[in-house]
Amino acid sequence: MSTDNSVYELTPDLAVAPRDEADVIMLLTVMAEPEFAHLPITPRGGGTGTNGQSLNRGVILNFQRFMTRVLEVNVAEGWADVEPGVVLDELNSVLAPEGLFFAPNTSTASRCTIGGMVGTDASGKGSRIYGKTGDNIVGLNIVLDGGRHLSSLAPAPDWAEPLLADLAAACDAGRDALIANTPRINRRFTGYDLERARPNAQTLDWWRLFLGAEGTLGIVTRIRVKLMPVPQHKRLVVVAFESFDHALLSGAPALTHDPLAIEIMDGWVGRLAREAGLTDALPQDVRGGEGQNLSHIFVEFVGDDAADVDARATAFGSFARQLPGATGTYTALDPDEQKRLWGIRAAAVGLLSKRDGRRRPIAFIEDSVVPVENLVPFVAGFDALMRQHGLTYGIYGHIDVGCLHVRPALDLDAEADQAMFSAISDAVYALCNTHGGIFWGEHGKGIRGAYLPDFVGPEAYAALQSVKRAFDPAERFNPGKLVVLQQPRLGIADLPFRRGNAPGDLFEKSFHCNGNGACLSFSRATPMCPSYQATRDNRQSPKGRADAIRQWRQGQIDGIADLAAFEEDVFDTLSTCLSCNACAGRCPVQVSIPAMKSSFLEHYYKSRPRPLRDHLVTTLEAAANLVDRTRPLARLGMALVGKWGAAAIGMLDAPAISRRGLYHLGHPVAHWRSFDKAIAGSSDVAVLADPFTTMFDTEAIADICNGLAALGYHPVIVTLPAGAKSSHVLGLVARYQSRARQQIAALHKISQSGLPLVAADPAMAMLARQEYRHLDATTPHLALVQHFLAARMAAGDRWPRAAEVASRKLMGHCTEMAAAPTALKSWQQVFAALNIPVQPVETGCCGMAGLFGHDINNQEMSRNLFNASWAKPVSGEPEILATGFSCRCQVERLTKTKARHPMALIADALG
């Protein structure tokens, strides 16, 4: 609760998570008592604000935890009532079966809440047509100091009559001055909007004053949103330009074709996207080549008539090819392809954030809006300002409404850059005014509300103060921001800056967390932090854990007195981390909580006894090859003491040792130490048997090898040294590094054969890619089996085609899906080439994640995670395909469905 997506950090006195509107009324009633009357009260949604909107002292109301219900949907009248903690994507997933949606399309739709969107009057792609959040709100319920409740959807109570009269007078006093001092553009002035709250002398829509007020007037507890029909057809046209100026100049002529949206991306972002492989599917003249920094616009057309949408997109494509500086165009028809291309634009923040050095792109001047026709001179002035300060930047945004997103790179740990931060803010605010724009056109004001008195002028500001006085005379709600009475106004450099660097520190990545909140995604089908998805508890998210680790580490450096108690809090926060490492794959700045958890646990257990279980598990992982050689005896031992022994160390449902050993699978087996070209013989692919698969799932290794053989390949199974995964997860760092280096040496030895290396389990491949390369950057690449096959297919290999085969559902391992987003797509391509029908299902974590699901203490969360995204698609299926060993264990542990490796279906179909 002390950070958001801004540069600031401010720890509140208390965080409260109300369960419903009645809780909020009770809380504000209690807080009106004299002993609590001094405490500020600030609402918080998804914490995605870029300007400190939800940061304050006192009490923070966290709506994201429990007030997440869609209360009512009225399809006939086109509205829905929701609580403020509902996530935008969550709401639209509920509305989708009705063919409806809530229109504002923000880039943070996976985690921003409707309450937060109301607070900032958020907008995004398509706002020229659909409007901002405020254009799509029908009414509100609010709670004021003392627990007073007021609804715009019901008659006003008697106590509210003087309040409403004061509001009408305030609007009448300042409306004309506000209109005179604010530009008439799409991204118009918002928050205390006197104009729309008082459209005429007979009407007072008081609730409109809350749209964009950022919690400074009261607490919103219920929101009625207007619903729109989902367009039936979409087309996306991507146009490349030689320069950013050419791309900017295309905005006005492109608008004559009336698209839904026009997004822009400069050459720097375009180059980063190309280097990341995001533009590989685009033609060369649109993608660009080495040494080219092409700028791009993304132009979307929508409608319910496919022929009309096609005609408009085609006409624009022809028109765009003639625009000055255009190098090529590409039109995407397929919805999946459109989604991938929009993903390039959506990745801009992440691409710009992945940089080394102390200076990093930060959000503070990133949503300036000017009239479209003024974009080129505005950017010229902005570029001159950046050059004056010696700063680099990338730029992207919504040019159909004149909104540009820019994040200059600064190091706010340095006093010189803090001074630059203030100077640049002042200069960009003035530049916006010069070009008839607004400094805060999309992401709200927050601390930047310091510029509000100057922007609206003294007469209008006095009216805004009257509104504040009517709703919140004691200045308790989010004080110091936007409008103040007696309280000091917060300036843009008055809040503490969040520390962003700790060079060389084991926990440096926790300092790099910028609060983007991608880890707070609501979607259960998104491979992102499972523990947060199961609990909606910020403390159990990568962001919350990064905050905890950073504050602990800073306290350690500063020598705080209660460090041991602090360490217990951090330990509790990390104890529910599944170590799936989805955070590292999806986080814009690649914050890996499992890596820092490992280092923290090493430190933690230096002064505390380590559980015996940790040593037993890591010893078992090291014994895989011994178990394979003595399998009958090992199986007997497991049968005799396995269940009792597991329970004794707090484990449940431990998997049984596989019946067949590696040497009984019908394929050649080689030890890594003696493996070379001669040993490889006629083999053409090495299948690496990781320790846990060797012990507990040799049938999966058999399925992989049988499938490869059915396709005409000659696999050889290669055993590896002692495993390192559990040592890493449990924080036995010295043991992990020793074993990892042994495995890396083995991989180098095996790779000398020239054979492609395929991991039997995705977890092994991801461990080598994500962790081993921190020890040895030259660690050989371990391929996922589907990527190996997709590469062979692209190289021209011919495979037999299967006769009629019953379709199966196909699910991926969450770590695999986070780090290799094309994993399911590659499987689909392979199966399609073989004439084998499969149904890829996007899922989140199954809840097993190696050791986690076997821990007695984690059973509730493990089952909740399975129920969230796996239970429904698995239900009623006699057999499904799952790529991960953990996933197959969880399916067979919690259901009657058989789970097999995808290669088993290929082996069966072609055998």
CSV table of C-alpha atoms in Angstrom, one decimal, residues 252-532:
chain,number,residue,atom,x,y,z
A,252,ALA,CA,-4.7,14.1,-39.1
A,253,PRO,CA,-5.2,12.6,-42.6
A,254,ALA,CA,-5.7,9.2,-41.0
A,255,LEU,CA,-8.6,10.6,-39.0
A,256,THR,CA,-10.5,11.4,-42.2
A,257,HIS,CA,-11.0,7.6,-42.5
A,258,ASP,CA,-12.8,7.5,-39.1
A,259,PRO,CA,-11.0,4.6,-37.4
A,260,LEU,CA,-11.7,3.5,-33.9
A,261,ALA,CA,-8.1,4.2,-32.8
A,262,ILE,CA,-4.7,5.4,-34.1
A,263,GLU,CA,-1.8,4.4,-31.9
A,264,ILE,CA,1.8,5.5,-32.6
A,265,MET,CA,5.2,4.0,-31.7
A,266,ASP,CA,8.6,5.7,-32.3
A,267,GLY,CA,11.7,4.3,-33.9
A,268,TRP,CA,13.4,3.5,-30.6
A,269,VAL,CA,10.4,1.4,-29.4
A,270,GLY,CA,10.1,-0.1,-32.9
A,271,ARG,CA,13.8,-1.2,-32.8
A,272,LEU,CA,13.4,-2.7,-29.3
A,273,ALA,CA,10.3,-4.6,-30.5
A,274,ARG,CA,12.2,-5.9,-33.6
A,275,GLU,CA,15.2,-7.0,-31.5
A,276,ALA,CA,12.8,-8.8,-29.1
A,277,GLY,CA,11.3,-10.7,-32.1
A,278,LEU,CA,7.9,-9.2,-31.6
A,279,THR,CA,7.7,-8.0,-35.2
A,280,ASP,CA,9.0,-11.1,-36.9
A,281,ALA,CA,5.7,-11.9,-38.6
A,282,LEU,CA,5.5,-8.5,-40.3
A,283,PRO,CA,6.8,-7.9,-43.9
A,284,GLN,CA,10.3,-6.5,-44.2
A,285,ASP,CA,9.1,-3.0,-45.3
A,286,VAL,CA,7.0,-2.8,-42.2
A,287,ARG,CA,9.3,-4.5,-39.8
A,288,GLY,CA,12.5,-2.8,-40.9
A,289,GLY,CA,16.0,-4.2,-40.9
A,290,GLU,CA,19.3,-3.8,-39.2
A,291,GLY,CA,20.1,-0.1,-38.8
A,292,GLN,CA,16.6,1.0,-39.5
A,293,ASN,CA,14.5,2.7,-36.8
A,294,LEU,CA,11.1,2.7,-38.4
A,295,SER,CA,8.2,4.4,-36.6
A,296,HIS,CA,4.7,2.9,-36.8
A,297,ILE,CA,1.1,3.7,-36.5
A,298,PHE,CA,-1.6,1.1,-35.6
A,299,VAL,CA,-5.0,1.9,-37.1
A,300,GLU,CA,-8.1,-0.1,-36.1
A,301,PHE,CA,-11.4,-0.3,-37.8
A,302,VAL,CA,-14.5,-1.9,-36.2
A,303,GLY,CA,-18.1,-2.5,-37.1
A,304,ASP,CA,-20.9,-5.1,-37.4
A,305,ASP,CA,-20.8,-5.3,-41.2
A,306,ALA,CA,-17.7,-7.4,-42.3
A,307,ALA,CA,-17.8,-6.1,-45.8
A,308,ASP,CA,-17.9,-2.5,-44.7
A,309,VAL,CA,-15.0,-2.9,-42.2
A,310,ASP,CA,-13.0,-4.7,-44.9
A,311,ALA,CA,-13.7,-1.9,-47.4
A,312,ARG,CA,-12.7,0.8,-44.9
A,313,ALA,CA,-9.5,-1.0,-43.9
A,314,THR,CA,-8.6,-1.7,-47.6
A,315,ALA,CA,-9.2,1.9,-48.6
A,316,PHE,CA,-7.1,3.2,-45.7
A,317,GLY,CA,-4.3,0.8,-46.5
A,318,SER,CA,-4.1,2.1,-50.1
A,319,PHE,CA,-4.3,5.7,-48.8
A,320,ALA,CA,-1.5,5.1,-46.2
A,321,ARG,CA,0.9,3.7,-48.8
A,322,GLN,CA,0.9,7.2,-50.4
A,323,LEU,CA,1.5,9.1,-47.2
A,324,PRO,CA,4.9,11.0,-47.0
A,325,GLY,CA,7.6,8.8,-45.5
A,326,ALA,CA,5.5,5.6,-45.5
A,327,THR,CA,7.6,2.5,-46.2
A,328,GLY,CA,4.9,-0.2,-46.1
A,329,THR,CA,1.6,-1.3,-44.7
A,330,TYR,CA,0.2,-4.6,-43.4
A,331,THR,CA,-3.5,-5.5,-42.7
A,332,ALA,CA,-4.3,-8.1,-40.1
A,333,LEU,CA,-7.6,-9.9,-40.5
A,334,ASP,CA,-7.3,-12.7,-38.0
A,335,PRO,CA,-8.3,-11.8,-34.4
A,336,ASP,CA,-5.4,-13.7,-32.9
A,337,GLU,CA,-3.0,-12.0,-35.2
A,338,GLN,CA,-4.5,-8.6,-34.3
A,339,LYS,CA,-4.1,-9.4,-30.7
A,340,ARG,CA,-0.4,-10.2,-31.2
A,341,LEU,CA,0.2,-7.0,-33.1
A,342,TRP,CA,-1.6,-4.9,-30.5
A,343,GLY,CA,0.7,-6.7,-28.0
A,344,ILE,CA,3.7,-5.0,-29.7
A,345,ARG,CA,2.2,-1.6,-28.9
A,346,ALA,CA,1.2,-2.7,-25.4
A,347,ALA,CA,4.7,-4.0,-24.8
A,348,ALA,CA,6.2,-0.4,-25.2
A,349,VAL,CA,6.4,0.3,-21.4
A,350,GLY,CA,8.2,-3.0,-20.8
A,351,LEU,CA,10.5,-2.7,-23.7
A,352,LEU,CA,11.6,0.8,-22.6
A,353,SER,CA,12.0,-0.4,-19.0
A,354,LYS,CA,14.5,-3.2,-19.8
A,355,ARG,CA,17.7,-1.2,-19.5
A,356,ASP,CA,20.8,-1.3,-17.4
A,357,GLY,CA,22.4,1.5,-15.5
A,358,ARG,CA,21.1,3.7,-12.7
A,359,ARG,CA,18.8,5.8,-14.8
A,360,ARG,CA,15.5,4.2,-15.8
A,361,PRO,CA,12.4,5.4,-17.6
A,362,ILE,CA,10.0,6.8,-15.1
A,363,ALA,CA,6.4,8.1,-15.2
A,364,PHE,CA,5.8,11.7,-14.5
A,365,ILE,CA,5.2,13.6,-17.7
A,366,GLU,CA,3.8,10.7,-19.7
A,367,ASP,CA,0.3,11.6,-20.7
A,368,SER,CA,0.4,15.1,-22.2
A,369,VAL,CA,-2.4,15.8,-24.7
A,370,VAL,CA,-2.4,18.5,-27.4
A,371,PRO,CA,-4.6,19.0,-30.4
A,372,VAL,CA,-3.6,16.6,-33.2
A,373,GLU,CA,-2.6,19.4,-35.5
A,374,ASN,CA,-0.1,20.6,-32.8
A,375,LEU,CA,1.6,17.3,-32.2
A,376,VAL,CA,4.7,18.0,-34.4
A,377,PRO,CA,5.6,21.3,-32.8
A,378,PHE,CA,4.9,19.9,-29.4
A,379,VAL,CA,7.2,17.0,-30.0
A,380,ALA,CA,9.9,19.3,-31.4
A,381,GLY,CA,9.7,21.4,-28.2
A,382,PHE,CA,9.8,18.3,-26.0
A,383,ASP,CA,12.8,16.9,-27.9
A,384,ALA,CA,14.7,20.2,-27.4
A,385,LEU,CA,13.9,20.0,-23.7
A,386,MET,CA,15.2,16.5,-23.5
A,387,ARG,CA,18.4,17.4,-25.4
A,388,GLN,CA,18.9,20.3,-23.1
A,389,HIS,CA,19.0,17.9,-20.1
A,390,GLY,CA,21.0,15.2,-22.0
A,391,LEU,CA,18.2,12.7,-21.6
A,392,THR,CA,17.1,9.8,-23.9
A,393,TYR,CA,13.5,8.7,-24.2
A,394,GLY,CA,11.1,6.6,-26.2
A,395,ILE,CA,7.6,7.8,-27.2
A,396,TYR,CA,4.3,6.1,-28.0
A,397,GLY,CA,0.6,6.9,-27.5
A,398,HIS,CA,-2.8,7.7,-29.0
A,399,ILE,CA,-2.4,10.2,-31.8
A,400,ASP,CA,-6.0,10.2,-32.7
A,401,VAL,CA,-6.6,12.2,-29.5
A,402,GLY,CA,-3.2,13.9,-29.4
A,403,CYS,CA,-2.0,11.9,-26.3
A,404,LEU,CA,1.7,10.9,-26.1
A,405,HIS,CA,3.4,8.7,-23.5
A,406,VAL,CA,7.0,9.5,-22.7
A,407,ARG,CA,9.2,8.2,-19.9
A,408,PRO,CA,12.6,10.0,-19.7
A,409,ALA,CA,15.3,8.0,-17.9
A,410,LEU,CA,16.3,9.4,-14.5
A,411,ASP,CA,17.9,8.2,-11.3
A,412,LEU,CA,15.8,9.6,-8.5
A,413,ASP,CA,18.3,8.4,-5.9
A,414,ALA,CA,20.5,11.3,-7.1
A,415,GLU,CA,19.8,14.8,-6.0
A,416,ALA,CA,20.7,16.2,-9.4
A,417,ASP,CA,18.2,14.1,-11.1
A,418,GLN,CA,15.5,15.0,-8.5
A,419,ALA,CA,16.1,18.7,-9.4
A,420,MET,CA,15.9,17.8,-13.1
A,421,PHE,CA,12.6,15.9,-12.3
A,422,SER,CA,11.0,19.2,-11.0
A,423,ALA,CA,12.5,21.4,-13.8
A,424,ILE,CA,11.3,19.1,-16.5
A,425,SER,CA,7.8,18.8,-15.0
A,426,ASP,CA,7.5,22.6,-14.9
A,427,ALA,CA,8.8,22.9,-18.5
A,428,VAL,CA,6.4,20.2,-20.0
A,429,TYR,CA,3.5,21.8,-18.2
A,430,ALA,CA,4.3,25.1,-19.8
A,431,LEU,CA,4.8,23.4,-23.2
A,432,CYS,CA,1.4,21.8,-23.0
A,433,ASN,CA,-0.2,25.2,-22.3
A,434,THR,CA,1.7,26.8,-25.2
A,435,HIS,CA,0.2,24.3,-27.6
A,436,GLY,CA,-3.3,24.4,-26.3
A,437,GLY,CA,-3.1,21.1,-24.4
A,438,ILE,CA,-3.5,19.4,-21.0
A,439,PHE,CA,-0.6,18.2,-18.9
A,440,TRP,CA,-2.6,15.3,-17.4
A,441,GLY,CA,-4.6,13.9,-20.3
A,442,GLU,CA,-5.0,10.2,-19.4
A,443,HIS,CA,-3.5,9.1,-16.1
A,444,GLY,CA,-5.0,11.6,-13.7
A,445,LYS,CA,-3.3,14.4,-11.8
A,446,GLY,CA,-2.2,12.9,-8.4
A,447,ILE,CA,0.7,14.9,-7.1
A,448,ARG,CA,0.6,16.9,-10.3
A,449,GLY,CA,-2.5,18.6,-9.0
A,450,ALA,CA,0.0,21.1,-7.7
A,451,TYR,CA,-0.4,22.8,-11.2
A,452,LEU,CA,-4.2,23.0,-10.9
A,453,PRO,CA,-4.6,26.5,-9.5
A,454,ASP,CA,-2.5,28.0,-12.2
A,455,PHE,CA,-4.2,25.9,-14.9
A,456,VAL,CA,-7.8,26.8,-14.1
A,457,GLY,CA,-7.2,30.3,-12.8
A,458,PRO,CA,-8.2,31.9,-9.4
A,459,GLU,CA,-12.0,32.2,-10.1
A,460,ALA,CA,-12.5,28.6,-11.1
A,461,TYR,CA,-10.2,27.3,-8.4
A,462,ALA,CA,-12.1,29.2,-5.7
A,463,ALA,CA,-15.2,27.3,-7.0
A,464,LEU,CA,-13.4,24.0,-6.8
A,465,GLN,CA,-12.5,24.9,-3.2
A,466,SER,CA,-16.2,25.4,-2.5
A,467,VAL,CA,-16.9,21.9,-3.9
A,468,LYS,CA,-14.2,20.5,-1.6
A,469,ARG,CA,-15.6,22.4,1.3
A,470,ALA,CA,-19.1,21.1,0.7
A,471,PHE,CA,-18.1,17.5,0.6
A,472,ASP,CA,-15.1,17.4,2.8
A,473,PRO,CA,-14.7,20.5,5.0
A,474,ALA,CA,-12.3,18.7,7.3
A,475,GLU,CA,-10.0,17.8,4.4
A,476,ARG,CA,-9.8,14.1,5.4
A,477,PHE,CA,-10.1,12.5,2.0
A,478,ASN,CA,-6.8,12.1,0.2
A,479,PRO,CA,-5.6,15.4,1.6
A,480,GLY,CA,-3.0,17.6,-0.1
A,481,LYS,CA,-4.0,16.7,-3.6
A,482,LEU,CA,-5.9,18.5,-6.4
A,483,VAL,CA,-7.8,21.0,-4.2
A,484,VAL,CA,-6.9,22.2,-0.7
A,485,LEU,CA,-8.5,24.5,1.8
A,486,GLN,CA,-6.2,24.8,4.9
A,487,GLN,CA,-4.0,21.8,4.3
A,488,PRO,CA,-0.6,22.4,2.6
A,489,ARG,CA,-0.7,21.4,-1.1
A,490,LEU,CA,1.7,18.6,-2.0
A,491,GLY,CA,4.2,19.6,-4.6
A,492,ILE,CA,5.6,17.2,-7.2
A,493,ALA,CA,8.8,16.7,-5.2
A,494,ASP,CA,7.3,16.7,-1.7
A,495,LEU,CA,6.6,13.0,-1.2
A,496,PRO,CA,9.6,10.7,-0.6
A,497,PHE,CA,10.9,9.1,-3.8
A,498,ARG,CA,11.0,5.3,-3.9
A,499,ARG,CA,14.6,4.2,-4.0
A,500,GLY,CA,15.4,2.6,-7.4
A,501,ASN,CA,18.9,1.3,-7.2
A,502,ALA,CA,21.1,-1.0,-5.1
A,503,PRO,CA,24.0,-1.8,-7.5
A,504,GLY,CA,25.5,-5.3,-7.0
A,505,ASP,CA,23.1,-6.2,-4.3
A,506,LEU,CA,21.6,-9.7,-4.3
A,507,PHE,CA,18.2,-8.0,-3.9
A,508,GLU,CA,18.7,-5.2,-6.4
A,509,LYS,CA,15.7,-6.4,-8.5
A,510,SER,CA,13.4,-5.5,-5.7
A,511,PHE,CA,14.6,-1.9,-6.1
A,512,HIS,CA,13.8,-2.0,-9.8
A,513,CYS,CA,10.1,-2.8,-9.3
A,514,ASN,CA,8.3,0.2,-10.7
A,515,GLY,CA,4.8,-0.7,-9.5
A,516,ASN,CA,3.5,-1.4,-13.0
A,517,GLY,CA,1.3,-4.1,-11.5
A,518,ALA,CA,1.4,-6.6,-14.4
A,519,CYS,CA,1.7,-9.2,-11.6
A,520,LEU,CA,-1.7,-8.2,-10.3
A,521,SER,CA,-3.5,-9.6,-13.3
A,522,PHE,CA,-7.0,-10.9,-12.4
A,523,SER,CA,-7.1,-13.4,-15.3
A,524,ARG,CA,-7.0,-17.0,-14.0
A,525,ALA,CA,-5.9,-18.0,-17.5
A,526,THR,CA,-2.9,-15.8,-17.4
A,527,PRO,CA,0.3,-17.4,-16.1
A,528,MET,CA,1.1,-14.8,-13.5
A,529,CYS,CA,1.5,-14.9,-9.8
A,530,PRO,CA,-0.7,-17.8,-8.6
A,531,SER,CA,-0.7,-16.9,-4.9
A,532,TYR,CA,-2.0,-13.4,-5.7
